[in-house]
Coordinates of C-alpha atoms in Angstrom, one line a residue:
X1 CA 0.0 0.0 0.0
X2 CA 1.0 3.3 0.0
X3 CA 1.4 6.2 2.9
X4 CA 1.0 8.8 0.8
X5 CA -2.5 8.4 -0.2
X6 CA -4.7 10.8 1.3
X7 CA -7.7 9.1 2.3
X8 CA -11.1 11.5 3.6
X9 CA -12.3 10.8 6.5
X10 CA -14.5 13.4 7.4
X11 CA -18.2 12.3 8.0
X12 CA -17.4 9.2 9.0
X13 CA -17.8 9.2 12.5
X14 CA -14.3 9.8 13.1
X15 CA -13.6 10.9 16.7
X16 CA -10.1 12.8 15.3
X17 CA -11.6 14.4 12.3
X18 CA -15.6 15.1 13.1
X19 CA -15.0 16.5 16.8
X20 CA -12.1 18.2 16.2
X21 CA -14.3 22.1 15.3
X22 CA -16.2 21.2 18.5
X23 CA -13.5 20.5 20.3
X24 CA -10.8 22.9 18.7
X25 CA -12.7 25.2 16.6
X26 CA -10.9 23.7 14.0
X27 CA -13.2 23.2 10.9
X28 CA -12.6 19.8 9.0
X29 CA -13.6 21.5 5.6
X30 CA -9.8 23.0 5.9
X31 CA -8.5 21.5 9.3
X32 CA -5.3 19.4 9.4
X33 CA -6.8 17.1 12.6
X34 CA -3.3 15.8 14.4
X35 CA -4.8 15.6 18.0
X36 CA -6.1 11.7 18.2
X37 CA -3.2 8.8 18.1
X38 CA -5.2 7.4 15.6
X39 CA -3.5 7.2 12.0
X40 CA -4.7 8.5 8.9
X41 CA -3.4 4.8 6.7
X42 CA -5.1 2.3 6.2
X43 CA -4.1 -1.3 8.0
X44 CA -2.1 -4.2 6.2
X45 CA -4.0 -6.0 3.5
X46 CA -3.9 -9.4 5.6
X47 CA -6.3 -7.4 7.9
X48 CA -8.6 -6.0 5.5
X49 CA -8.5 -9.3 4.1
X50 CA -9.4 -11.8 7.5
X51 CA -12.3 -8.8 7.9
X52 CA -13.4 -9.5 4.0
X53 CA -13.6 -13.0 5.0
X54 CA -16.1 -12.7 8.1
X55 CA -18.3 -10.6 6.1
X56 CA -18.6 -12.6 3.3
X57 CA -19.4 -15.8 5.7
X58 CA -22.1 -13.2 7.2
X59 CA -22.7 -14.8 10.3
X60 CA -21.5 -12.5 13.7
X61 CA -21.9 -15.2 16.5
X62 CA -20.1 -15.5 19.7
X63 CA -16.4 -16.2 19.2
X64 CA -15.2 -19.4 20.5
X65 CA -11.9 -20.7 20.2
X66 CA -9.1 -18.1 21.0
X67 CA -6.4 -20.5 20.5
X68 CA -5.0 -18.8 17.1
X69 CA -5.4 -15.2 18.6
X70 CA -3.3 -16.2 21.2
X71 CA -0.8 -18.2 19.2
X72 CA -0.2 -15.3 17.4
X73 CA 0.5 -12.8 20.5
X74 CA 3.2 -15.6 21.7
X75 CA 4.5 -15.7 18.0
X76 CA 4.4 -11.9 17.5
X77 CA 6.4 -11.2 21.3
X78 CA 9.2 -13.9 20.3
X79 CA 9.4 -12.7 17.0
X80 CA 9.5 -9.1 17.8
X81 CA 10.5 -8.3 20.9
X82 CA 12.5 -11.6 22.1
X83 CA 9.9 -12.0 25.0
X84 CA 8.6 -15.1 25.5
X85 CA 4.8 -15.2 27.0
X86 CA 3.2 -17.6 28.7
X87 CA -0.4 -17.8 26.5
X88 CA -1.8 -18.7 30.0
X89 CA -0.7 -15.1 31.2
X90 CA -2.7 -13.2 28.2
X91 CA -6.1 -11.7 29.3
X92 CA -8.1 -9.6 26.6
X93 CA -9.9 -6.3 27.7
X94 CA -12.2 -3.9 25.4
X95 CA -8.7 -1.8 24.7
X96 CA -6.1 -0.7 27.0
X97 CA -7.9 2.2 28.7
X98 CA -10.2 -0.4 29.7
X99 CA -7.5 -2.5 30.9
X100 CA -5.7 0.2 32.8
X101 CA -9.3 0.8 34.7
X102 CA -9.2 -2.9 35.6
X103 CA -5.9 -2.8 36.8
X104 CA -7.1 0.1 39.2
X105 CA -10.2 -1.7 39.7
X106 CA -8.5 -5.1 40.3
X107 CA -5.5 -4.1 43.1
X108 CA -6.6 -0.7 44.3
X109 CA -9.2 0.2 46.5
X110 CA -11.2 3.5 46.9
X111 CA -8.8 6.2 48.2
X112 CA -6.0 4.9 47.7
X113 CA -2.9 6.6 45.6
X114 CA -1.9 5.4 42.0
X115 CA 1.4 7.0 40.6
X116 CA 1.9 8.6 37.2
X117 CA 4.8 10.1 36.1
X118 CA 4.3 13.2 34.1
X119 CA 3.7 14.6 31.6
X120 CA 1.8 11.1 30.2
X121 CA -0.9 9.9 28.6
X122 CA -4.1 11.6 29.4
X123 CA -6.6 8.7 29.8
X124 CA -4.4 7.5 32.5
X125 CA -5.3 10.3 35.4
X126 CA -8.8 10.5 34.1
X127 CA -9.7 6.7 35.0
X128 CA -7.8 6.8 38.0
X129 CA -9.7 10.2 39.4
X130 CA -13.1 8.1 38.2
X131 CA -12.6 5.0 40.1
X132 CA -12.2 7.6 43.4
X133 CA -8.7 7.0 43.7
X134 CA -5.7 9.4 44.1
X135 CA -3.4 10.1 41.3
X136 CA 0.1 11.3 42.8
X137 CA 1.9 13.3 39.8
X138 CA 6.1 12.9 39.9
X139 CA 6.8 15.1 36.9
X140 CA 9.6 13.8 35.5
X141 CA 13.3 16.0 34.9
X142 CA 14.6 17.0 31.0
X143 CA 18.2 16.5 30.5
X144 CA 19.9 17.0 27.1
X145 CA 16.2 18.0 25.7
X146 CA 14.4 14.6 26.7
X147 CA 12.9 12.8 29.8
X148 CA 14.9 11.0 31.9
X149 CA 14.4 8.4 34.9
X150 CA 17.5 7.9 36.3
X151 CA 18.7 7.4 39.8
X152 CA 18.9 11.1 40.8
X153 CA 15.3 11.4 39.5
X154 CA 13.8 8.2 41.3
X155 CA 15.8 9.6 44.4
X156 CA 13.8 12.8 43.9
X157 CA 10.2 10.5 43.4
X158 CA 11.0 8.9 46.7
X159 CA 10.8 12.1 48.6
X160 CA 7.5 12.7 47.2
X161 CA 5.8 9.5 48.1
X162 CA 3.8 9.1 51.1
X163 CA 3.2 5.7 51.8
X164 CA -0.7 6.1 50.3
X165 CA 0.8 4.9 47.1
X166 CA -0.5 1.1 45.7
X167 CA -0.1 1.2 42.1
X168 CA 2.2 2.5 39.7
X169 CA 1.1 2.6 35.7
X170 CA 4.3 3.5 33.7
X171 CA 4.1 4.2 30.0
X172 CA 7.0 2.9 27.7
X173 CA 7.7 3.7 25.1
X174 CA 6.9 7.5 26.3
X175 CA 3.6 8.8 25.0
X176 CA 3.6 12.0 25.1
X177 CA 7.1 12.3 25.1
X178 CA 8.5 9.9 22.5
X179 CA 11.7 8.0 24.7
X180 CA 12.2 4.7 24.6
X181 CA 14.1 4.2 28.2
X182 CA 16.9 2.4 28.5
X183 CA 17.5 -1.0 30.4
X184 CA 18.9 0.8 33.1
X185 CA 16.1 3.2 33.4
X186 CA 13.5 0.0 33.2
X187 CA 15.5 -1.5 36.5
X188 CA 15.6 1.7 38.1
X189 CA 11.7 2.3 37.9
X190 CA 11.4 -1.8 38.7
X191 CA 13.0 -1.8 41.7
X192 CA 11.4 1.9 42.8
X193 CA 8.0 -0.1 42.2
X194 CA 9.8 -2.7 44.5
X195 CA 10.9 -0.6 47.3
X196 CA 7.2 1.4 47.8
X197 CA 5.4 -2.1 47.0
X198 CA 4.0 -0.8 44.2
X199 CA 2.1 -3.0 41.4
X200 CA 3.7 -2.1 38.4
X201 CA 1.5 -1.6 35.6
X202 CA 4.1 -1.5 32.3
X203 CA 1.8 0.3 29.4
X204 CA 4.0 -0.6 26.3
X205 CA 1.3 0.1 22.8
X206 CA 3.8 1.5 21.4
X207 CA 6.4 -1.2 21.9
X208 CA 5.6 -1.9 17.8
X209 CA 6.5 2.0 16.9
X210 CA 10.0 2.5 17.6
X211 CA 12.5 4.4 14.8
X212 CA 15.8 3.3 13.7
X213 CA 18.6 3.7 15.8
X214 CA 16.4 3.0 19.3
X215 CA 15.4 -0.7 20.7
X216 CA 12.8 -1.4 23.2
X217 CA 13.4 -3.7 26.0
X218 CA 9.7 -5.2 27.6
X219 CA 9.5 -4.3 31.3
X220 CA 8.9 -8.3 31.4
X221 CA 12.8 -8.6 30.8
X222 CA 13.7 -7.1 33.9
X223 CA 14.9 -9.1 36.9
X224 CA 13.0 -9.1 39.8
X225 CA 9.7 -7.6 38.4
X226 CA 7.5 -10.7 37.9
X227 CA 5.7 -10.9 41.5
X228 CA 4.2 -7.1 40.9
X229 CA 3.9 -6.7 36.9
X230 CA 1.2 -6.4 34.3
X231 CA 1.8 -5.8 31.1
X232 CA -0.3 -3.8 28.8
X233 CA -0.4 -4.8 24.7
X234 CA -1.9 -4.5 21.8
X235 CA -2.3 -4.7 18.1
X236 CA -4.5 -1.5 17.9
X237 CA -2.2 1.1 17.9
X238 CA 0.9 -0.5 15.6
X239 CA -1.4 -1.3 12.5
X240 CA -4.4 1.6 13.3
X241 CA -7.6 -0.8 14.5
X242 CA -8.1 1.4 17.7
X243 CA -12.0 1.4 16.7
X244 CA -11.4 -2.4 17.6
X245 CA -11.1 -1.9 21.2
X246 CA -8.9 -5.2 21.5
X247 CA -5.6 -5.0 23.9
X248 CA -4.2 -7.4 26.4
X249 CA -3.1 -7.5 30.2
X250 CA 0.1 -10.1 30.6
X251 CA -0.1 -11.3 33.8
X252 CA 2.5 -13.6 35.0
X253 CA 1.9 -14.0 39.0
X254 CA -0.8 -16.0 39.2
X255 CA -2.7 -14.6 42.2
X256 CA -2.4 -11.3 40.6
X257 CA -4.0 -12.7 37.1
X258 CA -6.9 -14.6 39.5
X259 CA -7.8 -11.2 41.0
X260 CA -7.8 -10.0 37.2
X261 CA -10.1 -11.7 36.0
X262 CA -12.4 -11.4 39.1
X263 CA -13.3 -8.7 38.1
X264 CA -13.8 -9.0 34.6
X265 CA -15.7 -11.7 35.4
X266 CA -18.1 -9.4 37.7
X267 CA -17.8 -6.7 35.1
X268 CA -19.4 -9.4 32.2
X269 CA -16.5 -8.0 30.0
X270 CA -15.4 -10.3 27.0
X271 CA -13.6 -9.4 23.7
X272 CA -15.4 -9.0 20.2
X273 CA -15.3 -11.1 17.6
X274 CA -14.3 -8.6 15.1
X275 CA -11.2 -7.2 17.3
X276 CA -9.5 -10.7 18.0
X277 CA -9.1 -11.3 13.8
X278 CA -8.1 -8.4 13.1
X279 CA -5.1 -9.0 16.3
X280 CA -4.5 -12.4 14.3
X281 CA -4.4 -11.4 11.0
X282 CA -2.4 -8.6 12.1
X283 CA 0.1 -10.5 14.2
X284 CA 2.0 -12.3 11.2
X285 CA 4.9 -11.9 8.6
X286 CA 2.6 -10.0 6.8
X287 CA 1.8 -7.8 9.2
X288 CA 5.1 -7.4 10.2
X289 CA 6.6 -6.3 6.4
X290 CA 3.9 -3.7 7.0
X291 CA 5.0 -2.4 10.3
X292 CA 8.8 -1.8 8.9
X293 CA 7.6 -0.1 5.7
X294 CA 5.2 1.8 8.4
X295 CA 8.4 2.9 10.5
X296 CA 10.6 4.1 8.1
X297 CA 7.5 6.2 6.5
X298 CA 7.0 7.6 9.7
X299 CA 11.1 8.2 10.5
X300 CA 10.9 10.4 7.7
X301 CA 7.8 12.6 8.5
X302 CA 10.0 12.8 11.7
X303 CA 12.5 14.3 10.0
X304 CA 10.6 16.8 8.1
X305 CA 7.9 17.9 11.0
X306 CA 11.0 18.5 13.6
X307 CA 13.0 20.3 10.3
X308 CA 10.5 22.6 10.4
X309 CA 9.8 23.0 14.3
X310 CA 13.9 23.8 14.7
X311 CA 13.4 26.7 11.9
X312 CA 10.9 28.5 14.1
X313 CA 12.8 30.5 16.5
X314 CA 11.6 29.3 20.3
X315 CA 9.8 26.2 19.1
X316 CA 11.8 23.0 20.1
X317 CA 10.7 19.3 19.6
X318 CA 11.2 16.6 21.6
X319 CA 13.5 14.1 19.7
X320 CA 11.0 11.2 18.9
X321 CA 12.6 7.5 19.6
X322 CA 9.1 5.8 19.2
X323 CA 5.8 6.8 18.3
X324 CA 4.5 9.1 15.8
X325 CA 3.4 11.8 18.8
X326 CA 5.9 14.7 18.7
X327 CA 5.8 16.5 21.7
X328 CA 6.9 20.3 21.0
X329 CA 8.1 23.0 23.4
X330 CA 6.5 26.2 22.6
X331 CA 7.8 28.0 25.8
X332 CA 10.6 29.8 23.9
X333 CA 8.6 31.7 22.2
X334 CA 7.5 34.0 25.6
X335 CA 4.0 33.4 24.5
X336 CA 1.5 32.6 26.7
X337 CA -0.7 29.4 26.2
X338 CA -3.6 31.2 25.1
X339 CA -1.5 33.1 22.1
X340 CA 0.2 29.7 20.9
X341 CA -3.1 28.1 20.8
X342 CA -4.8 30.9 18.7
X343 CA -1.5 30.4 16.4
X344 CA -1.8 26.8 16.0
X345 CA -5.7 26.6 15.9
X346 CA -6.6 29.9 14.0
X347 CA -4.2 31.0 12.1
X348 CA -2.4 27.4 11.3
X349 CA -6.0 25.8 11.6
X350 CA -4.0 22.3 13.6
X351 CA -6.3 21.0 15.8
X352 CA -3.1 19.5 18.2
X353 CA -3.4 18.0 21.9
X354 CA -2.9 20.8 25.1
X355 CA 0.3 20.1 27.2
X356 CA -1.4 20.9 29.8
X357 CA -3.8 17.5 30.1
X358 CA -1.1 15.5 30.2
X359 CA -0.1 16.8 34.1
X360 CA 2.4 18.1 35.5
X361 CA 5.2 19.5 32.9
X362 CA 3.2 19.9 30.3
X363 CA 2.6 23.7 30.3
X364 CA 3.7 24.7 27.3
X365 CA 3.3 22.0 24.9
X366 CA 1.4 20.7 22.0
X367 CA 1.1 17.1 21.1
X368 CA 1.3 16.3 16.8
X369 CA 0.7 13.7 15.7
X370 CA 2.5 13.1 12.7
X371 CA 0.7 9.8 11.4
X372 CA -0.6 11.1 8.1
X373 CA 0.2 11.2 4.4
X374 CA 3.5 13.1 3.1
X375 CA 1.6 15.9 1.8
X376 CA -0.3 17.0 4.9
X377 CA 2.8 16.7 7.0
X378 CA 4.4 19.4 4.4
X379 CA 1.0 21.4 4.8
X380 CA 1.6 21.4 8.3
X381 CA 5.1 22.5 8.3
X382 CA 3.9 25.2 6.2
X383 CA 0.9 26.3 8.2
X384 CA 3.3 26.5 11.5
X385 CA 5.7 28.1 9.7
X386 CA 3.6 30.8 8.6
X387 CA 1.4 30.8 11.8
X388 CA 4.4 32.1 13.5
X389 CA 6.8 34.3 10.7
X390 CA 7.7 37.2 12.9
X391 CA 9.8 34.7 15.3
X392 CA 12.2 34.1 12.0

């Protein structure tokens, strides 16, 4: 397939193209929409193909036998990522915002403390704060123009914590910020979770979307970790089936994984038919060829999108290891948030994610998301530069 074909998805019920003038004030009609990790490509043909297959048997039953779906995780992880998972450890939720609100759900209990550290993913404070529980931000230090977790850093989180503290949900690779964290850093964090007995809940969708030159290490492959981990997976956001709500908590301690699916049980959760052949189909050589030609499309619109951010005098992006999020720094600029935005959403017409919902640190950003066709990334770059031409 190709990247570069600009597909219209406006009218279609899309959450990141139809909701972005309500949301934004950004009208579709001439709106670039780079808010929403979804991506604007179509999946593999081996997906559109296992989905051309059910619909043309035309009967949408109950699915049974999950033996294939889960044949192809354990595949996929060897494959891919040299981890080697137990198919007995694999429980499915309805996505991985759902599974993050079981994992509250499932070792937390009502007032209790679950650590983030910022900035990160939005969804993650707003289930926490839902379930009643306390979300304890540790905003995280920028060295060299990029997150770190390091010892000094964990020292500095361990002055903060009060003892309240039960769970720990960790995002790797970063989303917003774009690292992939080093082996070290993954110990460091593991054994912080270790010494304030915290579950450690390792978030790693991205795991599938990191660029050349960077290689992530599953928090599974850490010494030492097993007794307190879950980690979070899925097909949805490497080949752009998020509308399938299909992701998976790996569980390896078994009294953990029986409280798990307590509570699914109570909940009457169970995956969809639709979402567990699309994650088999997906999960395959063919899939895979995909997911490389995917990377280096998007190492390039990296390379173009942060040109562009570096010509705008105060403007500086994050330099993006995985993802396809770019997490800019418009602080430079003396502007206040208000001004940037009016930039950006007026004048540029971007509809881009506010720093500011992703906690503490991230005053001063905007989130792009850079998963589109060639063209509109150039558009963009133009737009910005434009939107801001008395800076150069």
């Amino acid at each position: 397939m190709s990247f570069d074909e600009i597909i219209d998805r406006r009218g279609t019920r899309s959450a990141k193209w139809d909701k972005m003038e309500a949301i934004y004030g950004v009208a579709p009609d001439d709106g670039l929409a780079m808010w929403v990790a979804d991506m604007d490509f179509r999946p593999p043909a081996v997906v559109q193909d296992a989905l051309a297959a059910m619909l043309d048997h035309g009967i949408y039953g109950y699915h049974g036998d999950d033996g294939g779906y889960l044949d192809a995780i354990v595949w996929w992880m060897s494959t891919r990522h040299g981890w080697e998972v137990d198919p007995d450890h694999v429980t499915t939720t309805h996505g991985l915002v759902n599974g993050t609100g079981l994992c509250v759900d499932a070792w937390t209990d009502s007032g209790d403390t679950v650590v983030l550290f910022t900035p990160v993913y939005h969804a993650f404070a707003r289930v926490i704060r839902a379930a009643g529980r306390e979300v304890r931000e540790l905003e995280m230090p920028v060295r060299d123009g990029r997150y770190v977790l390091d010892d000094d850093a964990l020292a500095g989180f361990d002055a903060q914590m009060t003892g309240s503290e039960k769970l720990l949900v960790f995002c790797s690779p970063h989303n917003p910020g774009g690292r992939v964290w080093s082996r070290a850093e993954l110990e460091g964090v593991a054994e912080f979770a270790r010494r304030h007995d915290l579950v450690l809940v390792s978030d790693e969708i991205h795991h599938d979307l990191v660029l050349p030159g960077n290689a992530h290490t599953p928090m599974a492959q850490i010494d030492g970790v097993a007794d307190r981990l879950a980690t979070m997976t899925a097909t949805t956001k490497t080949f752009n089936i998020a509308g399938a709500h299909t992701g998976n908590v790996i569980i390896p301690d078994e009294g953990m994984r029986a409280r798990f699916k307590e509570r699914l049980a109570a909940l009457g959760l169970s995956p969809n038919s639709f979402g567990l052949e699309m994650a088999r189909a997906a999960y395959s050589p063919e899939g895979a060829a995909w997911v490389d030609d995917l990377v280096g499309y998007l190492a390039e619109n990296r390379r173009i999108f942060d040109g562009a951010i570096a010509e705008i005098p105060g403007l500086h992006s994050m330099p993006l290891e995985a993802t396809y999020l770019s997490w800019v720094n418009f602080s430079g600029t003396g502007m206040d948030r208000a001004e940037i935005t009016r930039r950006v959403e007026r004048d540029a017409r971007i509809a881009a994610n506010h720093g500011p919902t992703f906690g503490k640190g991230g005053a001063g950003f905007l989130r792009f998301n850079i998963a589109m066709p060639r063209a509109q990334i150039e558009e963009a770059c133009a737009r910005l530069r434009t939107a801001f031409a008395d800076l150069q």
